[in-house]
PDB file of C-alpha atoms and ligand atoms in Angstrom:
ATOM      1  CA  MET U   1     -30.028 -33.928  -0.941  1.00  0.00           C
ATOM      2  CA  THR U   2     -32.689 -36.676  -1.787  1.00  0.00           C
ATOM      3  CA  ILE U   3     -36.118 -35.898  -0.880  1.00  0.00           C
ATOM      4  CA  ARG U   4     -37.707 -39.426   0.365  1.00  0.00           C
ATOM      5  CA  ILE U   5     -41.163 -39.417  -0.844  1.00  0.00           C
ATOM      6  CA  PRO U   6     -43.314 -41.731   0.759  1.00  0.00           C
ATOM      7  CA  GLN U   7     -45.062 -44.849  -0.292  1.00  0.00           C
ATOM      8  CA  ILE U   8     -48.410 -46.706  -0.367  1.00  0.00           C
ATOM      9  CA  ALA U   9     -49.414 -50.106  -1.215  1.00  0.00           C
ATOM     10  CA  LEU U  10     -52.326 -50.273  -4.129  1.00  0.00           C
ATOM     11  CA  ASN U  11     -55.158 -52.756  -4.092  1.00  0.00           C
ATOM     12  CA  ASP U  12     -52.711 -55.496  -5.547  1.00  0.00           C
ATOM     13  CA  SER U  13     -50.233 -54.829  -2.895  1.00  0.00           C
ATOM     14  CA  ARG U  14     -47.755 -53.531  -5.280  1.00  0.00           C
ATOM     15  CA  PRO U  15     -45.802 -49.749  -4.134  1.00  0.00           C
ATOM     16  CA  PHE U  16     -47.013 -46.512  -5.229  1.00  0.00           C
ATOM     17  CA  ALA U  17     -45.943 -42.975  -4.598  1.00  0.00           C
ATOM     18  CA  GLU U  18     -47.749 -40.251  -2.798  1.00  0.00           C
ATOM     19  CA  LEU U  19     -46.247 -38.317  -5.515  1.00  0.00           C
ATOM     20  CA  GLY U  20     -44.914 -38.467  -9.296  1.00  0.00           C
ATOM     21  CA  LEU U  21     -43.235 -36.845 -12.444  1.00  0.00           C
ATOM     22  CA  GLY U  22     -45.302 -35.994 -14.937  1.00  0.00           C
ATOM     23  CA  THR U  23     -43.372 -35.888 -17.892  1.00  0.00           C
ATOM     24  CA  TYR U  24     -45.372 -34.969 -20.757  1.00  0.00           C
ATOM     25  CA  LYS U  25     -43.309 -32.648 -23.255  1.00  0.00           C
ATOM     26  CA  LEU U  26     -39.951 -33.772 -21.493  1.00  0.00           C
ATOM     27  CA  THR U  27     -38.370 -34.942 -24.988  1.00  0.00           C
ATOM     28  CA  GLY U  28     -34.981 -35.365 -27.040  1.00  0.00           C
ATOM     29  CA  ASP U  29     -31.872 -35.363 -25.071  1.00  0.00           C
ATOM     30  CA  GLU U  30     -33.227 -32.690 -22.663  1.00  0.00           C
ATOM     31  CA  GLY U  31     -36.081 -34.436 -21.573  1.00  0.00           C
ATOM     32  CA  ILE U  32     -33.761 -37.332 -20.517  1.00  0.00           C
ATOM     33  CA  ALA U  33     -31.881 -34.805 -18.764  1.00  0.00           C
ATOM     34  CA  SER U  34     -34.753 -33.703 -16.799  1.00  0.00           C
ATOM     35  CA  ILE U  35     -36.199 -36.936 -15.893  1.00  0.00           C
ATOM     36  CA  ARG U  36     -32.843 -37.761 -15.144  1.00  0.00           C
ATOM     37  CA  ALA U  37     -33.025 -34.923 -12.529  1.00  0.00           C
ATOM     38  CA  GLY U  38     -36.330 -35.795 -10.968  1.00  0.00           C
ATOM     39  CA  ILE U  39     -35.026 -39.157 -10.030  1.00  0.00           C
ATOM     40  CA  ASP U  40     -31.434 -37.891  -8.747  1.00  0.00           C
ATOM     41  CA  GLY U  41     -33.935 -35.556  -6.699  1.00  0.00           C
ATOM     42  CA  GLY U  42     -35.879 -38.576  -5.110  1.00  0.00           C
ATOM     43  CA  TYR U  43     -38.643 -38.774  -7.513  1.00  0.00           C
ATOM     44  CA  ARG U  44     -39.514 -42.412  -8.472  1.00  0.00           C
ATOM     45  CA  LEU U  45     -42.916 -42.429  -9.529  1.00  0.00           C
ATOM     46  CA  LEU U  46     -42.472 -41.667 -13.290  1.00  0.00           C
ATOM     47  CA  ASP U  47     -45.550 -41.020 -15.716  1.00  0.00           C
ATOM     48  CA  THR U  48     -45.439 -41.505 -19.574  1.00  0.00           C
ATOM     49  CA  ALA U  49     -47.832 -42.307 -22.220  1.00  0.00           C
ATOM     50  CA  VAL U  50     -47.609 -43.648 -25.874  1.00  0.00           C
ATOM     51  CA  ASN U  51     -48.991 -40.535 -26.480  1.00  0.00           C
ATOM     52  CA  TYR U  52     -46.246 -38.408 -24.906  1.00  0.00           C
ATOM     53  CA  GLY U  53     -43.500 -40.460 -27.364  1.00  0.00           C
ATOM     54  CA  ASN U  54     -40.887 -40.036 -24.709  1.00  0.00           C
ATOM     55  CA  GLU U  55     -40.768 -43.442 -23.665  1.00  0.00           C
ATOM     56  CA  ARG U  56     -37.939 -43.892 -24.775  1.00  0.00           C
ATOM     57  CA  GLU U  57     -36.204 -41.050 -22.884  1.00  0.00           C
ATOM     58  CA  VAL U  58     -37.964 -42.375 -19.304  1.00  0.00           C
ATOM     59  CA  GLY U  59     -36.533 -45.885 -19.957  1.00  0.00           C
ATOM     60  CA  GLU U  60     -33.046 -43.714 -20.891  1.00  0.00           C
ATOM     61  CA  ALA U  61     -33.383 -41.690 -17.891  1.00  0.00           C
ATOM     62  CA  VAL U  62     -33.933 -44.667 -15.322  1.00  0.00           C
ATOM     63  CA  ARG U  63     -31.097 -46.465 -17.008  1.00  0.00           C
ATOM     64  CA  GLN U  64     -28.917 -43.730 -16.386  1.00  0.00           C
ATOM     65  CA  SER U  65     -29.578 -42.866 -13.027  1.00  0.00           C
ATOM     66  CA  GLY U  66     -28.302 -46.308 -11.461  1.00  0.00           C
ATOM     67  CA  ILE U  67     -31.234 -46.356  -8.929  1.00  0.00           C
ATOM     68  CA  ASP U  68     -32.003 -50.079  -8.599  1.00  0.00           C
ATOM     69  CA  ARG U  69     -35.180 -50.881 -10.809  1.00  0.00           C
ATOM     70  CA  ASP U  70     -37.204 -52.368  -8.411  1.00  0.00           C
ATOM     71  CA  GLU U  71     -37.323 -49.006  -6.261  1.00  0.00           C
ATOM     72  CA  ILE U  72     -38.349 -47.177  -9.564  1.00  0.00           C
ATOM     73  CA  ILE U  73     -42.192 -47.307 -10.701  1.00  0.00           C
ATOM     74  CA  VAL U  74     -42.664 -46.633 -14.582  1.00  0.00           C
ATOM     75  CA  THR U  75     -46.353 -45.900 -15.412  1.00  0.00           C
ATOM     76  CA  THR U  76     -47.358 -45.986 -19.130  1.00  0.00           C
ATOM     77  CA  LYS U  77     -50.562 -45.965 -20.740  1.00  0.00           C
ATOM     78  CA  VAL U  78     -52.950 -47.594 -23.932  1.00  0.00           C
ATOM     79  CA  PRO U  79     -53.322 -44.817 -26.229  1.00  0.00           C
ATOM     80  CA  GLY U  80     -57.163 -44.523 -27.984  1.00  0.00           C
ATOM     81  CA  ARG U  81     -55.773 -46.272 -31.781  1.00  0.00           C
ATOM     82  CA  HIS U  82     -55.109 -49.475 -29.569  1.00  0.00           C
ATOM     83  CA  HIS U  83     -58.214 -50.077 -27.671  1.00  0.00           C
ATOM     84  CA  GLY U  84     -59.197 -53.894 -27.870  1.00  0.00           C
ATOM     85  CA  TYR U  85     -57.972 -57.223 -26.496  1.00  0.00           C
ATOM     86  CA  ASP U  86     -55.008 -58.061 -29.372  1.00  0.00           C
ATOM     87  CA  GLU U  87     -54.554 -54.231 -29.474  1.00  0.00           C
ATOM     88  CA  ALA U  88     -54.103 -53.900 -26.171  1.00  0.00           C
ATOM     89  CA  ILE U  89     -51.766 -56.680 -25.944  1.00  0.00           C
ATOM     90  CA  ALA U  90     -49.574 -55.495 -28.804  1.00  0.00           C
ATOM     91  CA  SER U  91     -49.309 -52.007 -27.506  1.00  0.00           C
ATOM     92  CA  GLY U  92     -48.247 -52.908 -24.117  1.00  0.00           C
ATOM     93  CA  ARG U  93     -45.392 -55.365 -25.839  1.00  0.00           C
ATOM     94  CA  ALA U  94     -44.052 -52.327 -28.048  1.00  0.00           C
ATOM     95  CA  SER U  95     -44.323 -49.769 -24.732  1.00  0.00           C
ATOM     96  CA  ASP U  96     -42.249 -52.591 -22.911  1.00  0.00           C
ATOM     97  CA  GLU U  97     -39.902 -52.875 -25.558  1.00  0.00           C
ATOM     98  CA  THR U  98     -39.512 -48.948 -25.877  1.00  0.00           C
ATOM     99  CA  LEU U  99     -38.980 -48.114 -22.108  1.00  0.00           C
ATOM    100  CA  GLY U 100     -36.513 -51.450 -22.062  1.00  0.00           C
ATOM    101  CA  LEU U 101     -37.131 -51.565 -18.340  1.00  0.00           C
ATOM    102  CA  GLY U 102     -37.654 -55.555 -18.137  1.00  0.00           C
ATOM    103  CA  ARG U 103     -41.427 -54.829 -16.876  1.00  0.00           C
ATOM    104  CA  ILE U 104     -44.078 -51.811 -17.233  1.00  0.00           C
ATOM    105  CA  ASP U 105     -44.890 -51.153 -13.434  1.00  0.00           C
ATOM    106  CA  LEU U 106     -48.598 -49.856 -14.062  1.00  0.00           C
ATOM    107  CA  LEU U 107     -50.801 -49.563 -17.471  1.00  0.00           C
ATOM    108  CA  LEU U 108     -53.342 -47.665 -17.437  1.00  0.00           C
ATOM    109  CA  ILE U 109     -56.182 -47.000 -20.057  1.00  0.00           C
ATOM    110  CA  HIS U 110     -55.333 -43.425 -20.935  1.00  0.00           C
ATOM    111  CA  TRP U 111     -59.015 -42.083 -22.601  1.00  0.00           C
ATOM    112  CA  PRO U 112     -62.232 -44.406 -22.046  1.00  0.00           C
ATOM    113  CA  ASN U 113     -63.672 -43.225 -25.721  1.00  0.00           C
ATOM    114  CA  PRO U 114     -67.242 -44.812 -24.704  1.00  0.00           C
ATOM    115  CA  ARG U 115     -68.439 -44.367 -28.363  1.00  0.00           C
ATOM    116  CA  VAL U 116     -66.031 -46.574 -29.531  1.00  0.00           C
ATOM    117  CA  ASP U 117     -66.799 -49.139 -26.492  1.00  0.00           C
ATOM    118  CA  LYS U 118     -64.153 -51.008 -26.325  1.00  0.00           C
ATOM    119  CA  TYR U 119     -62.251 -50.735 -22.988  1.00  0.00           C
ATOM    120  CA  VAL U 120     -63.648 -53.320 -21.477  1.00  0.00           C
ATOM    121  CA  ASP U 121     -61.587 -55.833 -24.139  1.00  0.00           C
ATOM    122  CA  THR U 122     -58.639 -53.261 -23.452  1.00  0.00           C
ATOM    123  CA  PHE U 123     -58.623 -53.980 -19.763  1.00  0.00           C
ATOM    124  CA  ARG U 124     -58.927 -57.708 -20.634  1.00  0.00           C
ATOM    125  CA  GLY U 125     -55.939 -57.473 -22.666  1.00  0.00           C
ATOM    126  CA  MET U 126     -53.826 -55.624 -20.202  1.00  0.00           C
ATOM    127  CA  LEU U 127     -55.020 -58.351 -17.832  1.00  0.00           C
ATOM    128  CA  ALA U 128     -53.339 -61.135 -19.910  1.00  0.00           C
ATOM    129  CA  LEU U 129     -50.143 -58.687 -19.869  1.00  0.00           C
ATOM    130  CA  ARG U 130     -50.116 -58.728 -16.386  1.00  0.00           C
ATOM    131  CA  ASP U 131     -50.713 -62.406 -16.128  1.00  0.00           C
ATOM    132  CA  GLU U 132     -47.614 -62.594 -18.653  1.00  0.00           C
ATOM    133  CA  GLY U 133     -45.272 -60.784 -16.287  1.00  0.00           C
ATOM    134  CA  VAL U 134     -44.981 -58.168 -18.830  1.00  0.00           C
ATOM    135  CA  VAL U 135     -46.979 -55.418 -16.351  1.00  0.00           C
ATOM    136  CA  ARG U 136     -47.429 -55.500 -12.964  1.00  0.00           C
ATOM    137  CA  SER U 137     -50.395 -53.300 -12.373  1.00  0.00           C
ATOM    138  CA  VAL U 138     -53.229 -52.705 -13.671  1.00  0.00           C
ATOM    139  CA  GLY U 139     -55.506 -49.479 -13.994  1.00  0.00           C
ATOM    140  CA  VAL U 140     -57.210 -46.854 -16.149  1.00  0.00           C
ATOM    141  CA  SER U 141     -57.180 -42.953 -16.390  1.00  0.00           C
ATOM    142  CA  ASN U 142     -60.290 -40.433 -17.027  1.00  0.00           C
ATOM    143  CA  PHE U 143     -62.938 -43.161 -16.023  1.00  0.00           C
ATOM    144  CA  THR U 144     -66.209 -41.970 -14.600  1.00  0.00           C
ATOM    145  CA  GLU U 145     -67.602 -43.520 -11.573  1.00  0.00           C
ATOM    146  CA  GLN U 146     -69.785 -45.424 -14.394  1.00  0.00           C
ATOM    147  CA  MET U 147     -67.317 -46.288 -16.842  1.00  0.00           C
ATOM    148  CA  LEU U 148     -65.353 -48.058 -13.156  1.00  0.00           C
ATOM    149  CA  ALA U 149     -68.731 -50.114 -11.968  1.00  0.00           C
ATOM    150  CA  ARG U 150     -68.857 -51.537 -15.395  1.00  0.00           C
ATOM    151  CA  LEU U 151     -65.039 -52.258 -15.766  1.00  0.00           C
ATOM    152  CA  ILE U 152     -65.511 -54.136 -12.061  1.00  0.00           C
ATOM    153  CA  GLU U 153     -68.587 -55.739 -12.905  1.00  0.00           C
ATOM    154  CA  GLU U 154     -67.508 -57.355 -16.729  1.00  0.00           C
ATOM    155  CA  THR U 155     -64.171 -58.289 -15.416  1.00  0.00           C
ATOM    156  CA  GLY U 156     -64.319 -59.143 -12.053  1.00  0.00           C
ATOM    157  CA  VAL U 157     -60.765 -56.621 -11.651  1.00  0.00           C
ATOM    158  CA  THR U 158     -61.008 -53.393  -9.976  1.00  0.00           C
ATOM    159  CA  PRO U 159     -58.253 -51.431 -10.964  1.00  0.00           C
ATOM    160  CA  ALA U 160     -55.558 -50.081  -8.712  1.00  0.00           C
ATOM    161  CA  VAL U 161     -55.558 -46.727 -10.468  1.00  0.00           C
ATOM    162  CA  ASN U 162     -57.526 -44.268 -11.774  1.00  0.00           C
ATOM    163  CA  GLN U 163     -55.762 -41.163 -12.886  1.00  0.00           C
ATOM    164  CA  VAL U 164     -57.846 -37.801 -13.532  1.00  0.00           C
ATOM    165  CA  GLU U 165     -57.940 -34.226 -13.858  1.00  0.00           C
ATOM    166  CA  LEU U 166     -57.791 -32.909 -10.496  1.00  0.00           C
ATOM    167  CA  HIS U 167     -56.922 -29.647  -8.955  1.00  0.00           C
ATOM    168  CA  PRO U 168     -58.139 -27.118  -6.633  1.00  0.00           C
ATOM    169  CA  TYR U 169     -60.185 -25.921  -9.182  1.00  0.00           C
ATOM    170  CA  PHE U 170     -61.636 -29.164  -9.908  1.00  0.00           C
ATOM    171  CA  PRO U 171     -61.473 -31.540  -6.575  1.00  0.00           C
ATOM    172  CA  GLN U 172     -63.916 -34.394  -7.725  1.00  0.00           C
ATOM    173  CA  ALA U 173     -65.362 -35.430  -4.657  1.00  0.00           C
ATOM    174  CA  ALA U 174     -67.845 -37.620  -5.754  1.00  0.00           C
ATOM    175  CA  LEU U 175     -64.941 -39.548  -8.045  1.00  0.00           C
ATOM    176  CA  ARG U 176     -62.629 -39.714  -5.011  1.00  0.00           C
ATOM    177  CA  ALA U 177     -65.382 -41.252  -2.253  1.00  0.00           C
ATOM    178  CA  PHE U 178     -66.214 -44.046  -5.237  1.00  0.00           C
ATOM    179  CA  HIS U 179     -62.399 -44.419  -5.627  1.00  0.00           C
ATOM    180  CA  ALA U 180     -62.157 -44.948  -1.733  1.00  0.00           C
ATOM    181  CA  GLU U 181     -65.172 -47.048  -1.452  1.00  0.00           C
ATOM    182  CA  HIS U 182     -63.718 -49.827  -4.385  1.00  0.00           C
ATOM    183  CA  GLY U 183     -60.239 -49.377  -3.148  1.00  0.00           C
ATOM    184  CA  ILE U 184     -59.369 -47.901  -5.905  1.00  0.00           C
ATOM    185  CA  ARG U 185     -56.119 -45.128  -5.649  1.00  0.00           C
ATOM    186  CA  THR U 186     -56.566 -41.626  -6.835  1.00  0.00           C
ATOM    187  CA  GLU U 187     -53.839 -40.177  -9.033  1.00  0.00           C
ATOM    188  CA  SER U 188     -54.202 -36.259 -10.044  1.00  0.00           C
ATOM    189  CA  TRP U 189     -53.078 -35.148 -13.639  1.00  0.00           C
ATOM    190  CA  SER U 190     -52.545 -31.254 -13.981  1.00  0.00           C
ATOM    191  CA  PRO U 191     -52.090 -31.348 -10.182  1.00  0.00           C
ATOM    192  CA  LEU U 192     -51.050 -27.384 -10.348  1.00  0.00           C
ATOM    193  CA  ALA U 193     -53.843 -26.707 -12.949  1.00  0.00           C
ATOM    194  CA  ARG U 194     -50.835 -26.475 -15.769  1.00  0.00           C
ATOM    195  CA  ARG U 195     -49.293 -23.105 -13.566  1.00  0.00           C
ATOM    196  CA  SER U 196     -52.729 -21.331 -14.221  1.00  0.00           C
ATOM    197  CA  GLU U 197     -54.049 -18.361 -12.179  1.00  0.00           C
ATOM    198  CA  LEU U 198     -54.455 -20.938  -9.416  1.00  0.00           C
ATOM    199  CA  LEU U 199     -50.732 -20.427  -8.132  1.00  0.00           C
ATOM    200  CA  GLY U 200     -51.585 -16.570  -7.662  1.00  0.00           C
ATOM    201  CA  GLU U 201     -54.827 -17.541  -5.750  1.00  0.00           C
ATOM    202  CA  PRO U 202     -54.966 -15.266  -2.378  1.00  0.00           C
ATOM    203  CA  VAL U 203     -56.487 -17.912  -0.162  1.00  0.00           C
ATOM    204  CA  ILE U 204     -53.971 -20.142  -1.526  1.00  0.00           C
ATOM    205  CA  ASP U 205     -51.249 -17.247  -0.952  1.00  0.00           C
ATOM    206  CA  ASP U 206     -52.128 -16.656   2.282  1.00  0.00           C
ATOM    207  CA  ILE U 207     -51.772 -20.431   3.405  1.00  0.00           C
ATOM    208  CA  ALA U 208     -48.437 -20.669   1.652  1.00  0.00           C
ATOM    209  CA  GLU U 209     -47.170 -17.638   3.996  1.00  0.00           C
ATOM    210  CA  GLY U 210     -48.470 -19.189   7.030  1.00  0.00           C
ATOM    211  CA  HIS U 211     -46.601 -22.193   6.524  1.00  0.00           C
ATOM    212  CA  GLY U 212     -43.348 -20.676   4.768  1.00  0.00           C
ATOM    213  CA  VAL U 213     -43.921 -23.061   1.975  1.00  0.00           C
ATOM    214  CA  THR U 214     -44.771 -21.963  -1.625  1.00  0.00           C
ATOM    215  CA  PRO U 215     -47.764 -21.676  -3.447  1.00  0.00           C
ATOM    216  CA  SER U 216     -46.908 -24.607  -5.003  1.00  0.00           C
ATOM    217  CA  GLN U 217     -46.011 -26.829  -2.235  1.00  0.00           C
ATOM    218  CA  VAL U 218     -49.556 -25.664  -0.512  1.00  0.00           C
ATOM    219  CA  VAL U 219     -51.266 -26.980  -3.746  1.00  0.00           C
ATOM    220  CA  LEU U 220     -49.088 -30.568  -3.713  1.00  0.00           C
ATOM    221  CA  ARG U 221     -49.707 -30.456   0.024  1.00  0.00           C
ATOM    222  CA  TRP U 222     -53.703 -30.753  -0.458  1.00  0.00           C
ATOM    223  CA  HIS U 223     -53.373 -33.485  -2.670  1.00  0.00           C
ATOM    224  CA  VAL U 224     -51.479 -35.912  -0.539  1.00  0.00           C
ATOM    225  CA  GLN U 225     -53.952 -35.135   2.164  1.00  0.00           C
ATOM    226  CA  ILE U 226     -57.146 -35.572   0.393  1.00  0.00           C
ATOM    227  CA  GLY U 227     -55.604 -39.215  -0.624  1.00  0.00           C
ATOM    228  CA  SER U 228     -54.559 -38.565  -4.169  1.00  0.00           C
ATOM    229  CA  THR U 229     -51.370 -39.136  -5.466  1.00  0.00           C
ATOM    230  CA  PRO U 230     -50.397 -35.608  -7.660  1.00  0.00           C
ATOM    231  CA  ILE U 231     -47.607 -36.071 -10.845  1.00  0.00           C
ATOM    232  CA  PRO U 232     -46.396 -32.531 -11.312  1.00  0.00           C
ATOM    233  CA  LYS U 233     -44.452 -32.155 -14.357  1.00  0.00           C
ATOM    234  CA  SER U 234     -41.399 -29.750 -14.167  1.00  0.00           C
ATOM    235  CA  ALA U 235     -38.497 -29.587 -16.688  1.00  0.00           C
ATOM    236  CA  ASP U 236     -36.490 -28.147 -13.834  1.00  0.00           C
ATOM    237  CA  PRO U 237     -34.450 -29.883 -11.458  1.00  0.00           C
ATOM    238  CA  VAL U 238     -35.155 -26.543  -8.964  1.00  0.00           C
ATOM    239  CA  ARG U 239     -38.875 -26.456  -9.329  1.00  0.00           C
ATOM    240  CA  GLN U 240     -39.109 -30.467  -9.077  1.00  0.00           C
ATOM    241  CA  ARG U 241     -37.454 -30.430  -5.739  1.00  0.00           C
ATOM    242  CA  GLU U 242     -39.712 -27.750  -4.622  1.00  0.00           C
ATOM    243  CA  ASN U 243     -42.527 -29.926  -5.797  1.00  0.00           C
ATOM    244  CA  ALA U 244     -41.457 -33.031  -3.930  1.00  0.00           C
ATOM    245  CA  ASP U 245     -40.625 -30.998  -0.779  1.00  0.00           C
ATOM    246  CA  VAL U 246     -44.338 -31.562   0.569  1.00  0.00           C
ATOM    247  CA  PHE U 247     -43.760 -34.174   3.564  1.00  0.00           C
ATOM    248  CA  GLY U 248     -42.419 -31.796   6.779  1.00  0.00           C
ATOM    249  CA  PHE U 249     -45.283 -29.924   6.888  1.00  0.00           C
ATOM    250  CA  GLU U 250     -49.169 -30.642   7.565  1.00  0.00           C
ATOM    251  CA  LEU U 251     -52.515 -28.573   6.309  1.00  0.00           C
ATOM    252  CA  ALA U 252     -55.028 -27.802   9.084  1.00  0.00           C
ATOM    253  CA  GLY U 253     -58.921 -29.195   8.052  1.00  0.00           C
ATOM    254  CA  ASP U 254     -60.035 -25.499   7.418  1.00  0.00           C
ATOM    255  CA  GLU U 255     -56.503 -24.995   5.124  1.00  0.00           C
ATOM    256  CA  VAL U 256     -57.780 -27.963   3.109  1.00  0.00           C
ATOM    257  CA  ASP U 257     -61.159 -27.101   2.965  1.00  0.00           C
ATOM    258  CA  ALA U 258     -61.071 -23.601   1.940  1.00  0.00           C
ATOM    259  CA  ILE U 259     -58.221 -24.941  -0.658  1.00  0.00           C
ATOM    260  CA  SER U 260     -61.202 -27.032  -2.177  1.00  0.00           C
ATOM    261  CA  GLU U 261     -63.839 -24.194  -1.972  1.00  0.00           C
ATOM    262  CA  LEU U 262     -61.657 -23.038  -5.324  1.00  0.00           C
ATOM    263  CA  GLU U 263     -63.757 -25.516  -7.068  1.00  0.00           C
ATOM    264  CA  ARG U 264     -65.048 -23.849 -10.625  1.00  0.00           C
ATOM    265  CA  GLY U 265     -64.826 -26.786 -13.037  1.00  0.00           C
ATOM    266  CA  ARG U 266     -62.399 -28.229 -15.567  1.00  0.00           C
ATOM    267  CA  LEU U 267     -59.155 -26.525 -17.047  1.00  0.00           C
ATOM    268  CA  TRP U 268     -60.947 -27.270 -20.548  1.00  0.00           C
ATOM    269  CA  ASP U 269     -63.428 -29.343 -21.784  1.00  0.00           C
ATOM    270  CA  GLY U 270     -61.750 -32.817 -20.854  1.00  0.00           C
ATOM    271  CA  ASP U 271     -65.200 -34.345 -19.914  1.00  0.00           C
ATOM    272  CA  PRO U 272     -64.506 -38.468 -20.407  1.00  0.00           C
ATOM    273  CA  ASN U 273     -67.986 -39.021 -21.719  1.00  0.00           C
ATOM    274  CA  THR U 274     -67.189 -36.818 -24.769  1.00  0.00           C
ATOM    275  CA  HIS U 275     -63.539 -36.096 -25.396  1.00  0.00           C
ATOM    276  CA  GLU U 276     -61.955 -38.816 -27.307  1.00  0.00           C
ATOM    277  CA  GLU U 277     -58.257 -39.444 -27.742  1.00  0.00           C
ATOM    278  CA  PHE U 278     -56.665 -41.751 -30.082  1.00  0.00           C
TER     279      PHE U 278
HETATM  280  P1  LIG A 301     -48.605 -29.263 -14.172  1.00  0.00           P
HETATM  281  O1  LIG A 301     -48.067 -30.318 -13.761  1.00  0.00           O
HETATM  282  O2  LIG A 301     -50.344 -29.039 -12.987  1.00  0.00           O
HETATM  283  O3  LIG A 301     -48.194 -28.096 -14.489  1.00  0.00           O
HETATM  284  C1  LIG A 301     -47.311 -28.347 -15.455  1.00  0.00           C
HETATM  285  C2  LIG A 301     -46.563 -26.681 -15.727  1.00  0.00           C
HETATM  286  O4  LIG A 301     -46.354 -25.981 -14.197  1.00  0.00           O
HETATM  287  C3  LIG A 301     -45.703 -26.993 -16.405  1.00  0.00           C
HETATM  288  O5  LIG A 301     -45.337 -25.389 -17.216  1.00  0.00           O
HETATM  289  C4  LIG A 301     -44.424 -26.301 -15.275  1.00  0.00           C
HETATM  290  O6  LIG A 301     -43.226 -25.204 -16.091  1.00  0.00           O
HETATM  291  C5  LIG A 301     -45.009 -25.707 -14.029  1.00  0.00           C
HETATM  292  N1  LIG A 301     -44.514 -25.820 -13.172  1.00  0.00           N
HETATM  293  C6  LIG A 301     -44.282 -27.112 -12.485  1.00  0.00           C
HETATM  294  N2  LIG A 301     -44.012 -26.618 -10.937  1.00  0.00           N
HETATM  295  C7  LIG A 301     -44.093 -25.368 -10.825  1.00  0.00           C
HETATM  296  C8  LIG A 301     -43.873 -24.593  -9.874  1.00  0.00           C
HETATM  297  N3  LIG A 301     -43.248 -24.831  -9.004  1.00  0.00           N
HETATM  298  N4  LIG A 301     -43.993 -23.264  -9.411  1.00  0.00           N
HETATM  299  C9  LIG A 301     -44.173 -22.780 -11.096  1.00  0.00           C
HETATM  300  N5  LIG A 301     -44.637 -23.342 -12.007  1.00  0.00           N
HETATM  301  C10 LIG A 301     -44.221 -24.987 -11.805  1.00  0.00           C
HETATM  302  O7  LIG A 301     -50.211 -29.621 -15.212  1.00  0.00           O
HETATM  303  P2  LIG A 301     -49.517 -31.236 -16.502  1.00  0.00           P
HETATM  304  O8  LIG A 301     -48.202 -31.637 -17.150  1.00  0.00           O
HETATM  305  O9  LIG A 301     -50.735 -31.371 -17.786  1.00  0.00           O
HETATM  306  O10 LIG A 301     -49.782 -32.482 -15.942  1.00  0.00           O
HETATM  307  C11 LIG A 301     -48.825 -33.019 -14.982  1.00  0.00           C
HETATM  308  C12 LIG A 301     -48.821 -34.397 -15.826  1.00  0.00           C
HETATM  309  O11 LIG A 301     -50.385 -35.646 -16.053  1.00  0.00           O
HETATM  310  C13 LIG A 301     -48.427 -34.799 -17.152  1.00  0.00           C
HETATM  311  O12 LIG A 301     -46.686 -34.444 -17.538  1.00  0.00           O
HETATM  312  C14 LIG A 301     -48.732 -35.989 -17.507  1.00  0.00           C
HETATM  313  O13 LIG A 301     -47.520 -37.089 -17.081  1.00  0.00           O
HETATM  314  C15 LIG A 301     -49.852 -36.006 -16.758  1.00  0.00           C
HETATM  315  N6  LIG A 301     -51.460 -35.912 -17.552  1.00  0.00           N
HETATM  316  C16 LIG A 301     -52.089 -37.053 -17.782  1.00  0.00           C
HETATM  317  C17 LIG A 301     -53.432 -36.807 -18.543  1.00  0.00           C
HETATM  318  C18 LIG A 301     -54.370 -38.126 -18.642  1.00  0.00           C
HETATM  319  O14 LIG A 301     -54.989 -37.917 -19.136  1.00  0.00           O
HETATM  320  N7  LIG A 301     -53.508 -38.921 -18.220  1.00  0.00           N
HETATM  321  C19 LIG A 301     -53.573 -35.231 -19.416  1.00  0.00           C
HETATM  322  C20 LIG A 301     -52.464 -34.759 -18.927  1.00  0.00           C
HETATM  323  C21 LIG A 301     -51.297 -34.346 -17.954  1.00  0.00           C
HETATM  324  P3  LIG A 301     -41.442 -26.101 -15.694  1.00  0.00           P
HETATM  325  O15 LIG A 301     -41.440 -27.649 -16.687  1.00  0.00           O
HETATM  326  O16 LIG A 301     -41.130 -24.810 -16.629  1.00  0.00           O
HETATM  327  O17 LIG A 301     -41.559 -26.152 -14.579  1.00  0.00           O
END
């Protein structure tokens, strides 16, 4: 049975999903098989990046699936070493070619790298790709409120999405409020906190038991109810299905709040003001 994952509209009216599949580390033939299993199971939003080295695999899985291209939303990302106007255009074109799917649905700046200070020009290059039709939606990843405000001010364009570290240990309430104010969709990376001790937290176990679901499903449902799109990664078709099957139950307000109270900080030192990736 294929699970139907609901869709929402981005600020540019393009469709987006309430939950997607992370693909970091899904490479080679095994990676293609895992991504393909995800699509067969109902995932329609796929998250890749130049730096994951698996854009080819994602494209291949989509082609093999036989699903109508217009039903699939593929996200990829411009890496730090491709920052700059011309570099971003070349990067997006190369990703489009490697994916081989006729267009990129959502292109993100992977990390802002503020010391390099080229993210505004990078975004302008991505807007040129959007005008050309190579890319449908443009967004960012790992941006702070200050960086978003500057981008909007200097380009006049509000990114459609900001993909950030977000899970019950790091719920990002202030950033989410900024996104809501500006019509930016929040997307959660490492939504299961990379299978850390989060899934064994007593509060999550108790809530899972009450609803007859698993701890992962409680965490992913929490993302959906706080208005963020989680992109859990799993190589395993059974866990992929478990993760996608979160639209048949609802957490009570006090359960959502109790999960948010697990807040303690980032998983590792991925502070976008200081952490850089190239
Ligand atoms: P995650 O999705 O929170 O956790 C993945 C880990 O959890 C894997 O070890 C997976 O193992 C396990 N897992 C998945 N479902 C499970 C379940 N139901 N029960 C128990 N274990 C389960 O972490 P992530 O991969 O770091 O983040 C997800 C995606 O976000 C990435 O793949 C990538 O696409 C994106 N991301 C983006 C950035 C960025 O800077 N923009 C940074 C990090 C990640 P199995 O595969 O064996 O199931």
